[in-house]
Amino acid sequence: NHHTFVLAGDGCFMEGVSHEAASLAGHQQLGNLICVYDDNHITIDGDTALTYSDDVAGRFEAYGWHVEHLGEIADHCDALEQALLRAKAVTDRPSLLILRSHIGAPSPDLTDRHEAHGNPFGAEQITRTKAVMGIPDEPFWAPTAVVEAYRSHTAGRGAAARAQWQQRFDAAALDQAVWDATWAAAGLPGWEAALPIFEHGEKIATRVAIEKAFNASLEGVPSLVAGAADLTGNTGTKLAGQVAATPDALAGRQVYYGIREHAMGSAMVGMALHGGVLPAGGTFFVFLDYMRPPVRLAALSGAKVVFVFTHDSVGVGEDGPTHQPVEHIATLRAIPQLQVIRPADANETVAAWRAAVAHDGPTALVLSRQNLTVVTDGSAVVTGAGIVLDDP
C-alpha cells in the first residue's frame, strides 16, 4: 500500500529509457508511482532551449499519466506536500508533477546558470549566497529549532509507523518460512529437490532447460517473477499457469515488458532493491548492447536479479549478423560483481539457476538456442572454470 516517488530532471526525460518506462507504467496504470519533474531548463551545456522543446505534459498524458503543473512552488513545502497528497489520491494511473525550479537559487552568481549543474559552489559563492539568505557564514549551520523539530518529529513518526506496520504484519499471520524466503529472494528449505535432472545423451537447448527449472521452482522460490522483452516464449521465461501482470492483476508473476529491454532491466533492478522479488528477465544475448546500463547498475548496487540471455550463437537463422552475439560474453565478464554463467548443457543450466538463487547479487545466464547434448551432471558449476571437452 506504499508509493514510489521519483525525482527526475530535464536530462532524465531526454534519455530513451524514460520513454520506455513511462509507456509501460502508463499501460500498467501504476497508481502508486509519482514522478516529480524538476523542470529547471538547464543542462551541462546550457539552457535546454539548445536541445529540447518537447511537450513533456502532452507526452505523459499520451502515455496515460495524470499530469499536474505546480508552477513556481519549489520553495513552498506546504504547497509541495498538498501536491503530493493530491497525486496519492489518483489511484488509477501514475502521476507526473511538473515543478518549475531555478538551479543554483538564490545565488547572486549562479541562479539559472548551467555552471551550477555539475560544479560545486566555491567558497566565495557560498558566502555570497548565505548573505542573500540571511544566515551565518558557518559550515553546516542550521537553526537549532529546525534541528530539534526534525529529530523529535522523525523519531516519533518512525516509531508510530513501525508499530502500525507490526500490527499489520501480525494480523496477516504469514508463514514465517515463506516470508523469510520471499523477502530474501531465496528458496524454501529443500526447494532444489523439485528441480529436473537430465539424462546423459539427451539433447535439449539450455533456454528450454531454464524454463523447466523456473517452472519447477514456482512453489520453492515464492519470490520468482519472470518475463521478457517480447521474447517470453523464446527465452525460457514463460511460467506455466501463472497470471500475467496487468492493471487488474499487478501481483501476477508473469511480466510482459514489450519491446523495452532497457526499461525491463531497469525495472528488474528496482524490484530487487525494493525486496521481496526475484526478477528474471530474458532477451536475445545480442540485445545486451541495448540494456547494458541496468546490467551494470545491478552489479554496482548488488541487486539480486537474473538476466537470461539466450541465442548465444552465430547460428540464429534468418536474422543474420545483427542478431549474432560475438563480443558480448567478454563484455559481461568484464563487469565487476556480476556472476556470469554460460552452462554447457541442461544439467549445468539447472545448477546455474541454483547458483543464481544462492547468490546475493546479480547473475547473467548465457544460454543456447540450439539443442545441446547433456554431457555433465552439473556439479562443476559451483566451482566454475569448467573443462572444455574435446569429444563429448
PDB file of C-alpha atoms in Angstrom, residues 375 388-392:
ATOM      1  CA  VAL A 375      27.393 -34.345 -21.009  1.00  0.00           C
ATOM      2  CA  VAL A 388      36.408 -27.890 -22.343  1.00  0.00           C
ATOM      3  CA  LEU A 389      35.552 -31.319 -23.763  1.00  0.00           C
ATOM      4  CA  ASP A 390      37.366 -32.339 -26.936  1.00  0.00           C
ATOM      5  CA  ASP A 391      34.989 -35.169 -27.715  1.00  0.00           C
ATOM      6  CA  PRO A 392      31.848 -35.177 -25.606  1.00  0.00           C
TER       7      PRO A 392
END
